[in-house]
Coordinates of C-alpha atoms and ligand atoms in Angstrom, one line a residue:
M25 CA 0.0 0.2 0.1
S26 CA 1.8 3.4 -0.8
Y27 CA -1.1 5.7 0.4
K28 CA 1.1 8.3 2.6
T29 CA 3.0 6.3 5.4
K30 CA 2.0 3.9 7.6
E31 CA 2.6 6.3 10.3
W32 CA -0.3 7.9 9.0
R33 CA -2.3 5.6 8.1
N34 CA -1.9 3.6 11.9
S35 CA -2.6 7.1 13.0
M36 CA -6.2 7.3 11.1
R37 CA -7.2 3.7 12.5
V38 CA -11.5 3.5 12.8
T39 CA -11.6 2.2 15.9
L40 CA -14.8 0.0 17.4
D41 CA -15.2 0.6 21.6
Y42 CA -17.9 -2.1 22.3
N43 CA -17.5 -1.1 26.2
N44 CA -20.7 0.2 26.5
M45 CA -22.7 -3.6 25.3
M46 CA -20.7 -5.1 28.5
D47 CA -22.4 -5.9 31.9
T48 CA -19.3 -4.6 33.9
F49 CA -21.3 -1.1 32.2
L50 CA -24.4 -2.3 31.8
G51 CA -25.4 -4.7 35.0
D52 CA -27.1 -7.7 33.9
K53 CA -28.6 -5.8 30.2
G54 CA -24.9 -6.3 29.1
F55 CA -23.2 -9.0 28.2
T56 CA -20.7 -11.2 30.0
Q57 CA -17.0 -12.0 28.1
K58 CA -18.8 -15.7 28.5
K59 CA -21.4 -14.2 26.7
L60 CA -19.5 -13.0 23.6
S61 CA -16.8 -16.0 23.7
S62 CA -19.7 -18.6 23.1
Y63 CA -20.0 -16.9 19.5
A64 CA -16.7 -17.3 18.7
S65 CA -17.3 -20.6 16.9
R66 CA -19.9 -18.7 15.0
A67 CA -18.1 -15.8 14.4
A68 CA -15.5 -17.9 12.6
K69 CA -17.0 -20.1 10.7
A70 CA -18.7 -16.8 9.0
F71 CA -15.2 -15.2 9.0
R72 CA -14.1 -18.7 6.8
Y73 CA -17.0 -17.9 4.5
V74 CA -16.6 -14.9 3.3
K75 CA -13.3 -15.4 2.8
E76 CA -13.0 -18.7 1.2
N77 CA -15.9 -16.9 -1.2
R78 CA -14.6 -13.6 -1.3
G79 CA -14.5 -12.3 -4.8
K80 CA -16.6 -14.5 -6.3
D81 CA -19.1 -13.4 -9.0
E82 CA -21.9 -15.7 -8.9
L83 CA -22.3 -15.0 -5.2
Y84 CA -22.2 -11.4 -5.8
M85 CA -18.7 -11.3 -3.0
G86 CA -17.4 -9.3 -6.2
W87 CA -17.1 -5.9 -4.0
T88 CA -14.4 -7.1 -2.2
E89 CA -11.5 -7.3 -4.6
L90 CA -12.8 -3.2 -5.3
P91 CA -9.9 -2.0 -3.2
Y92 CA -7.2 -3.5 -5.4
N93 CA -8.0 -4.3 -9.0
Q94 CA -9.1 -0.7 -10.3
K95 CA -6.1 0.6 -11.1
E96 CA -6.5 1.4 -14.6
I97 CA -10.4 2.6 -14.1
V98 CA -9.7 5.1 -11.2
A99 CA -7.7 5.8 -14.0
D100 CA -9.3 7.0 -16.4
I101 CA -12.1 8.2 -13.6
L102 CA -9.9 10.8 -13.4
E103 CA -8.9 12.2 -16.5
T104 CA -12.9 12.1 -16.7
A105 CA -13.3 14.3 -13.8
R106 CA -11.1 16.4 -15.0
K107 CA -12.9 16.6 -18.1
I108 CA -16.4 16.7 -17.2
R109 CA -14.7 19.7 -14.2
S110 CA -13.7 21.9 -17.1
K111 CA -17.2 21.4 -19.2
F112 CA -20.3 21.0 -16.8
Q113 CA -21.7 23.4 -15.1
Y114 CA -23.5 20.8 -13.3
F115 CA -23.7 16.7 -12.9
V116 CA -26.3 14.9 -12.4
V117 CA -27.0 11.4 -11.0
L118 CA -29.5 9.8 -12.1
G119 CA -30.2 6.4 -10.2
I120 CA -32.1 5.1 -7.3
G121 CA -30.8 2.5 -4.4
G122 CA -27.6 1.2 -4.5
S123 CA -27.1 3.6 -7.6
A124 CA -27.9 6.7 -6.0
L125 CA -27.3 6.2 -2.2
G126 CA -23.4 6.1 -2.5
P127 CA -22.7 8.8 -4.2
I128 CA -25.4 10.8 -1.9
M129 CA -22.9 9.5 1.3
A130 CA -19.1 10.7 -0.3
F131 CA -20.1 14.0 -1.3
N132 CA -22.0 14.4 1.9
A133 CA -18.9 13.0 3.9
L134 CA -16.6 15.0 1.9
C135 CA -18.0 17.7 0.3
H136 CA -18.5 21.9 1.6
L137 CA -22.2 21.0 3.6
H138 CA -22.8 23.7 1.3
Y139 CA -21.5 22.9 -1.4
N140 CA -23.8 24.0 -3.9
D141 CA -23.6 27.0 -2.7
L142 CA -20.7 28.4 -2.9
P143 CA -18.8 30.4 -6.1
K144 CA -17.4 28.5 -8.1
N145 CA -13.8 29.8 -7.8
K146 CA -14.4 27.7 -4.7
R147 CA -16.0 24.8 -5.2
K148 CA -13.9 21.8 -6.6
G149 CA -16.5 20.9 -9.6
P150 CA -19.8 21.8 -10.8
K151 CA -22.7 22.1 -8.9
F152 CA -24.2 18.4 -8.1
Y153 CA -26.7 16.1 -7.6
V154 CA -28.4 13.0 -6.8
E155 CA -31.9 12.3 -7.6
D156 CA -33.1 9.4 -6.8
N157 CA -36.8 9.5 -6.8
V158 CA -39.9 10.5 -9.2
D159 CA -41.7 13.1 -7.6
P160 CA -42.9 14.8 -10.6
V161 CA -42.5 18.7 -7.9
R162 CA -38.5 17.2 -7.5
M163 CA -37.5 16.9 -11.3
R164 CA -39.3 20.0 -12.0
D165 CA -37.1 22.0 -9.5
L166 CA -34.3 20.4 -11.0
L167 CA -34.6 21.2 -13.6
D168 CA -35.7 25.0 -12.9
V169 CA -32.3 25.0 -11.9
I170 CA -30.0 23.3 -14.0
D171 CA -29.4 23.8 -18.2
P172 CA -29.4 20.7 -19.4
A173 CA -27.3 21.5 -22.1
K174 CA -25.1 22.9 -19.7
T175 CA -24.7 19.0 -17.6
C176 CA -23.3 15.2 -17.8
F177 CA -25.8 13.4 -16.9
N178 CA -24.5 9.9 -15.1
V179 CA -27.1 7.7 -15.9
V180 CA -26.5 4.6 -13.0
S181 CA -28.1 1.6 -13.3
K182 CA -27.2 -1.4 -14.1
S183 CA -31.0 -3.7 -14.9
G184 CA -30.9 -0.3 -17.2
A185 CA -34.5 -1.5 -16.5
T186 CA -35.2 0.7 -13.3
S187 CA -38.9 2.2 -14.3
E188 CA -37.4 5.1 -11.7
T189 CA -33.9 5.8 -13.4
M190 CA -35.6 5.5 -16.9
T191 CA -37.9 7.7 -16.3
Q192 CA -35.7 10.1 -15.9
Y193 CA -33.5 9.0 -19.0
L194 CA -36.4 9.5 -20.5
I195 CA -37.4 13.7 -20.1
I196 CA -33.2 14.4 -20.2
L197 CA -33.4 13.1 -23.4
D198 CA -36.4 14.7 -25.1
L199 CA -34.3 17.5 -23.3
L200 CA -31.2 17.5 -24.7
K201 CA -32.4 16.7 -27.9
K202 CA -35.0 19.9 -28.1
A203 CA -31.8 21.6 -27.1
G204 CA -30.3 20.4 -30.1
V205 CA -27.1 18.6 -27.7
N206 CA -26.3 15.1 -29.0
V207 CA -26.8 12.6 -26.0
K208 CA -23.1 11.2 -25.9
E209 CA -22.0 14.7 -25.4
N210 CA -24.4 15.0 -21.8
V211 CA -24.5 12.0 -20.5
I212 CA -22.0 8.7 -19.3
F213 CA -23.6 5.3 -18.6
T214 CA -22.7 3.2 -15.1
T215 CA -24.0 0.0 -15.9
D216 CA -23.2 -3.9 -16.6
A217 CA -20.7 -4.7 -18.4
N218 CA -23.0 -7.0 -21.4
K219 CA -26.5 -7.3 -20.9
G220 CA -29.1 -4.1 -19.7
N221 CA -31.1 -1.7 -21.1
L222 CA -28.6 0.9 -21.1
K223 CA -26.2 -1.6 -23.0
K224 CA -28.6 -2.3 -25.6
I225 CA -28.9 2.3 -25.8
S226 CA -25.2 2.5 -25.6
D227 CA -24.6 0.1 -29.0
E228 CA -27.8 2.1 -30.7
C229 CA -26.4 6.1 -30.1
G230 CA -22.8 4.4 -31.3
G231 CA -21.1 3.8 -28.2
I232 CA -22.1 6.0 -25.4
K233 CA -19.3 6.6 -22.9
S234 CA -20.0 3.9 -19.9
Y235 CA -18.7 2.7 -17.3
I236 CA -19.0 -0.8 -15.7
L237 CA -20.6 -1.9 -13.3
P238 CA -18.7 -5.9 -12.4
D239 CA -20.2 -8.2 -12.4
G240 CA -20.1 -9.4 -9.2
V241 CA -21.0 -5.9 -7.3
G242 CA -24.5 -5.5 -6.0
G243 CA -26.5 -2.6 -5.8
R244 CA -25.2 -1.8 -2.1
F245 CA -22.1 -3.1 -2.0
S246 CA -20.6 -0.2 -5.3
Q247 CA -19.8 2.4 -3.2
L248 CA -16.0 1.7 -4.1
C249 CA -16.8 1.5 -7.9
P250 CA -17.5 3.9 -10.8
V251 CA -21.3 4.0 -9.6
G252 CA -18.4 6.2 -6.5
L253 CA -16.0 6.9 -7.6
L254 CA -16.8 8.8 -11.3
P255 CA -19.4 11.1 -8.5
A256 CA -16.4 11.7 -6.1
A257 CA -14.2 12.0 -8.6
V258 CA -16.4 15.0 -10.4
V259 CA -17.0 16.6 -7.0
G260 CA -12.6 16.2 -5.7
I261 CA -13.1 13.6 -3.8
D262 CA -9.8 12.0 -3.2
I263 CA -11.1 8.4 -4.5
K264 CA -7.3 6.6 -4.1
G265 CA -7.9 7.7 -1.1
L266 CA -11.0 6.0 -0.7
L267 CA -10.0 2.9 -2.2
A268 CA -6.8 2.6 0.1
G269 CA -9.0 2.9 3.2
A270 CA -10.8 0.0 2.7
A271 CA -7.8 -1.7 1.8
Y272 CA -6.5 -0.5 5.3
M273 CA -9.5 -1.9 7.0
D274 CA -9.8 -5.6 4.9
Y275 CA -6.3 -5.3 6.6
L276 CA -7.2 -5.1 10.3
C277 CA -10.0 -7.8 9.0
H278 CA -8.0 -10.7 8.2
T279 CA -8.2 -12.6 11.3
P280 CA -11.1 -14.7 12.2
T281 CA -10.4 -13.5 15.6
M282 CA -13.3 -11.9 16.8
R283 CA -11.9 -9.8 19.3
K284 CA -9.2 -9.3 16.8
N285 CA -11.2 -8.0 13.6
P286 CA -13.5 -4.8 13.8
A287 CA -15.8 -5.9 11.2
L288 CA -16.5 -9.9 12.9
M289 CA -16.8 -8.4 16.5
S290 CA -19.5 -5.5 15.2
A291 CA -21.2 -8.1 13.3
V292 CA -21.2 -10.1 16.8
L293 CA -22.0 -7.4 19.2
Q294 CA -25.6 -7.6 17.1
I295 CA -26.3 -10.7 16.0
A296 CA -26.0 -11.5 20.1
A297 CA -28.3 -8.4 20.4
M298 CA -31.2 -9.2 18.2
E299 CA -30.8 -12.7 19.8
E300 CA -31.7 -11.1 22.8
G301 CA -34.4 -9.4 21.0
K302 CA -32.8 -5.7 19.7
N303 CA -34.6 -5.6 16.6
V304 CA -34.0 -2.0 16.1
G305 CA -30.5 -1.0 15.2
V306 CA -29.8 2.8 15.4
M307 CA -27.6 4.6 13.6
M308 CA -26.4 7.6 14.8
P309 CA -23.5 9.7 13.9
Y310 CA -22.3 12.5 15.5
S311 CA -21.9 14.9 12.4
D312 CA -23.4 16.6 9.6
N313 CA -21.4 15.6 7.2
L314 CA -22.0 11.3 8.7
K315 CA -25.8 12.2 8.2
T316 CA -26.2 10.5 4.3
L317 CA -24.1 7.8 5.5
A318 CA -26.3 6.3 8.5
D319 CA -29.2 6.5 4.9
W320 CA -26.3 4.3 2.7
Y321 CA -25.1 2.0 5.7
C322 CA -30.2 1.6 6.2
Q323 CA -30.1 -0.1 3.0
L324 CA -27.1 -2.4 2.9
W325 CA -28.0 -4.0 6.7
A326 CA -32.1 -3.6 5.5
E327 CA -31.7 -4.9 2.7
S328 CA -29.1 -7.9 3.0
L329 CA -30.7 -9.1 6.2
G330 CA -34.2 -9.1 6.0
K331 CA -34.8 -12.8 4.8
N332 CA -37.5 -14.7 4.9
E333 CA -35.4 -17.8 3.9
T334 CA -32.3 -19.6 5.6
L335 CA -29.1 -20.5 2.5
D336 CA -30.7 -24.4 3.8
G337 CA -34.1 -23.5 2.4
Q338 CA -36.0 -22.9 5.8
P339 CA -38.1 -20.5 6.8
C340 CA -36.4 -17.6 9.5
N341 CA -38.1 -14.3 8.9
V342 CA -34.4 -12.5 10.2
G343 CA -33.5 -9.4 9.9
Q344 CA -32.3 -6.3 11.7
T345 CA -34.5 -2.3 11.5
P346 CA -32.0 0.2 11.1
V347 CA -32.8 4.1 11.9
K348 CA -30.6 6.3 11.4
S349 CA -30.8 9.3 13.7
L350 CA -28.2 12.2 14.4
G351 CA -26.2 13.7 16.5
V352 CA -27.5 16.2 18.5
T353 CA -30.4 17.0 16.4
D354 CA -31.9 13.8 17.3
Q355 CA -31.5 14.3 21.4
H356 CA -34.4 16.4 21.0
S357 CA -36.3 13.6 18.9
Q358 CA -35.4 10.0 19.5
V359 CA -33.1 9.5 22.5
Q360 CA -36.0 10.4 25.1
L361 CA -37.1 6.5 23.3
Y362 CA -34.3 5.4 23.4
T363 CA -33.8 5.7 27.2
E364 CA -37.1 5.2 28.5
G365 CA -39.2 3.2 26.0
P366 CA -38.2 -0.5 25.2
F367 CA -35.2 -2.6 25.7
D368 CA -35.4 -3.1 21.7
K369 CA -32.5 -0.9 20.2
V370 CA -28.4 -1.6 20.1
V371 CA -27.7 2.6 18.7
T372 CA -24.0 3.0 16.6
F373 CA -22.6 5.8 17.2
L374 CA -20.6 7.1 14.7
S375 CA -17.7 9.4 16.9
L376 CA -15.1 11.2 15.8
K377 CA -12.1 12.8 17.4
K378 CA -11.2 15.8 15.6
Y379 CA -13.6 17.9 13.9
A380 CA -12.8 19.4 10.1
C381 CA -12.8 22.9 11.5
E382 CA -13.0 24.4 15.9
M383 CA -15.4 27.3 16.6
P384 CA -15.0 28.9 19.7
I385 CA -17.9 30.1 21.3
P386 CA -17.8 33.9 22.5
H387 CA -18.4 35.2 25.8
G388 CA -21.6 36.6 26.6
C389 CA -24.8 37.2 28.5
E390 CA -22.4 37.6 31.9
N391 CA -25.5 38.1 33.9
I392 CA -27.5 35.0 33.2
P393 CA -25.4 31.1 34.2
D394 CA -27.5 28.9 32.1
V395 CA -26.1 30.4 28.8
A396 CA -22.8 32.2 29.8
F397 CA -21.2 28.9 30.8
L398 CA -20.9 27.7 27.1
G399 CA -18.5 31.2 27.2
G400 CA -15.1 30.3 26.4
H401 CA -15.6 26.7 24.5
T402 CA -15.6 25.8 21.5
M403 CA -18.6 24.0 19.1
E404 CA -16.5 21.2 18.8
E405 CA -15.5 21.1 22.8
L406 CA -20.3 21.0 22.9
I407 CA -21.3 18.3 19.8
Q408 CA -18.5 15.8 22.2
A409 CA -19.8 16.1 25.6
E410 CA -23.6 15.9 24.0
N411 CA -21.9 12.9 22.9
A412 CA -19.9 11.6 25.7
A413 CA -23.3 12.5 27.5
T414 CA -26.0 10.5 26.0
A415 CA -23.6 7.5 25.3
Y416 CA -23.4 7.7 29.3
A417 CA -27.6 8.1 29.4
L418 CA -27.3 5.3 27.7
T419 CA -25.4 3.6 29.2
K420 CA -26.9 4.6 32.7
A421 CA -30.2 3.5 31.7
G422 CA -29.2 0.3 30.4
R423 CA -29.4 0.8 26.7
M424 CA -26.6 -1.6 24.1
N425 CA -24.7 0.9 22.6
Y426 CA -20.8 1.0 20.9
T427 CA -18.6 3.8 19.3
L428 CA -17.3 3.5 15.8
W429 CA -14.3 6.3 16.6
L430 CA -12.9 8.5 13.4
P431 CA -9.7 9.8 14.6
E432 CA -11.3 12.9 11.7
L433 CA -13.4 12.4 8.8
N434 CA -11.5 11.9 5.2
A435 CA -11.4 10.0 2.3
F436 CA -9.4 7.7 3.5
T437 CA -11.1 7.1 7.1
L438 CA -13.8 6.8 5.2
G439 CA -13.6 4.6 3.0
Q440 CA -12.4 2.2 6.1
L441 CA -15.9 3.3 7.5
L442 CA -17.3 1.2 4.1
F443 CA -15.8 -1.0 4.4
L444 CA -16.2 -2.4 7.6
F445 CA -20.1 -1.6 7.1
E446 CA -19.3 -4.4 3.5
M447 CA -17.8 -7.0 6.3
Q448 CA -20.1 -6.0 9.0
T449 CA -23.2 -7.4 6.3
A450 CA -21.5 -10.3 5.0
Y451 CA -20.0 -11.9 8.3
A452 CA -23.9 -11.7 10.0
G453 CA -25.4 -12.2 6.6
A454 CA -22.8 -15.4 7.1
M455 CA -23.5 -15.8 10.8
L456 CA -27.9 -15.9 10.2
N457 CA -27.3 -18.4 7.6
I458 CA -29.1 -16.7 4.9
N459 CA -28.3 -15.4 1.1
T460 CA -26.8 -11.5 2.1
F461 CA -26.4 -10.8 -1.4
N462 CA -30.2 -11.1 -2.9
Q463 CA -33.2 -8.6 -2.8
P464 CA -35.9 -11.2 -3.6
G465 CA -38.5 -8.7 -1.9
V466 CA -38.4 -5.6 -4.0
E467 CA -39.7 -7.7 -6.6
E468 CA -43.1 -8.0 -5.5
G469 CA -44.0 -4.6 -5.7
K470 CA -41.8 -3.4 -9.8
K471 CA -44.0 -6.2 -11.1
A472 CA -47.6 -4.3 -9.5
T473 CA -45.8 -1.4 -10.5
F474 CA -45.5 -2.5 -14.2
A475 CA -48.6 -3.9 -14.2
L476 CA -50.4 -1.0 -13.2
L477 CA -48.4 1.0 -16.3
G478 CA -49.2 -1.8 -18.7
K479 CA -46.2 -2.6 -19.2
A480 CA -46.1 -6.1 -21.8
G481 CA -46.0 -9.7 -20.0
Y482 CA -47.6 -8.3 -16.7
A483 CA -51.1 -9.0 -17.8
E484 CA -51.8 -11.7 -15.5
K485 CA -50.2 -10.2 -12.3
K486 CA -53.0 -7.0 -13.5
K487 CA -55.5 -9.6 -13.5
E488 CA -54.3 -10.5 -10.0
L489 CA -54.3 -7.0 -9.1
D490 CA -57.8 -6.2 -10.2
S491 CA -59.0 -9.2 -8.3
L492 CA -58.0 -7.8 -5.1
P493 CA -61.6 -7.1 -3.0
A494 CA -63.5 -3.9 -2.9
K495 CA -62.5 -1.5 -0.5
D496 CA -64.4 -1.9 2.9
E497 CA -66.0 1.9 3.2
N498 CA -66.1 1.4 6.4
C499 CA -62.0 1.3 7.2
I500 CA -61.9 5.0 5.4
I501 CA -62.5 7.1 8.0
Ligands
PA5_21 O1 -28.9 -2.6 -3.7 C1 -29.4 -2.8 -4.8 O2 -29.4 -4.4 -5.7 C2 -30.7 -2.6 -5.1 O3 -30.9 -1.0 -5.0 C3 -30.8 -1.5 -6.4 O4 -28.7 -0.8 -6.6 C4 -31.8 -0.8 -7.4 O5 -32.8 -1.3 -7.8 C5 -31.3 -0.3 -8.7 O6 -31.1 -1.3 -9.5 P1 -30.4 -1.0 -11.2 O7 -29.0 -0.6 -10.7 O8 -30.3 -2.0 -12.3 O9 -31.3 0.8 -11.7

């Protein structure tokens, strides 16, 4: 690994502190060391399963190799991003689910929180938007603030058959045609190498610039391939740093000894908690920059683990409901529930040892002690104190919580965090003996949508929908 020095990398190590899951701090509400040890062999088995199958496209585990196998792609992306920056005023990602949450997350994490409002000379790239819905109002409002002719559209879809993304594509295609713009000039696809509709469209247009969403990489594991890397590079994020961070976390997770492998330990903590009825996993970053990382994590955890069948075909209905919560904002909204409500949650704090800036709190209001005590501190001290205080209050109330500590937020530490969560999810799925990488449960809704919009081949599904009993008016009040 050549990313900076070994000392620097070690100083940027993301660490896991799970003291507040243990009986030492939670009394009889916490795990004993013996209880955790009882998971060691199951954890080691999950570790072996992931190790033996990593990189296998047929199992959708190609994502494990992304930190290592993209040298040429990264060079191409950096060159394309440079051209996009010099040519376009706007960059719009059209995608949904795994094709959108990663780009949103990295932009939020590593760019200025008001990036699009900055003057051009203070931004590293064009104005940036990720459109992951088909709310007509949102599309109208986007079109009010961009000029399609000056916009690079990155259409991200593995299948090219996702109604939401393809609807957006049809709209912008029409607008580009009306503006007399050759679609090849303003559109980049990120899609499957061989199959899918974007491939067909590209071939028909004589070749639209296309990046590959590799075969063995599912949407929610795709942030570290061109799905996430191109948008990140366009806004000036250090994508080599992201990949180096992921590789470093991979190295930290090289052992089957769960007490030395942060992703494996995190999986064990969550599974052990789930098996004690903690059906809700709260992801609570104390950083506005990490707010959408919680959204990304929620998809990863929910879609991967929410399954009704084991790998041996046994019925199971497993999973844990992930909930996003922002510190300190949600202290004033949800923490009451976390502290005094049902004992059904595990809270994961994402905490920063150092924020990107300090904001001194000036002295003032000297005659009002309730306010005056704040003067002379910094906002960094305040948010860190509130983070520590919330962890303390939860622990005192017997509520399981643990913390992932980032020395600071940068591309390298973000890359570590992403890879840690991906490995944690793979280990947890293996411990539950389920297929972590499919999502059959979202298909039924897609088919019903096709039927309602008259897609060919869905007549039977339409009949099924039409045969539902009439609504009981008494149930509509
Ligand atoms: O995680 C997933 O696989 C999904 O969220 C997909 O990313 C999402 O459904 C979009 O699919 P596609 O890339 O085919 O448009």
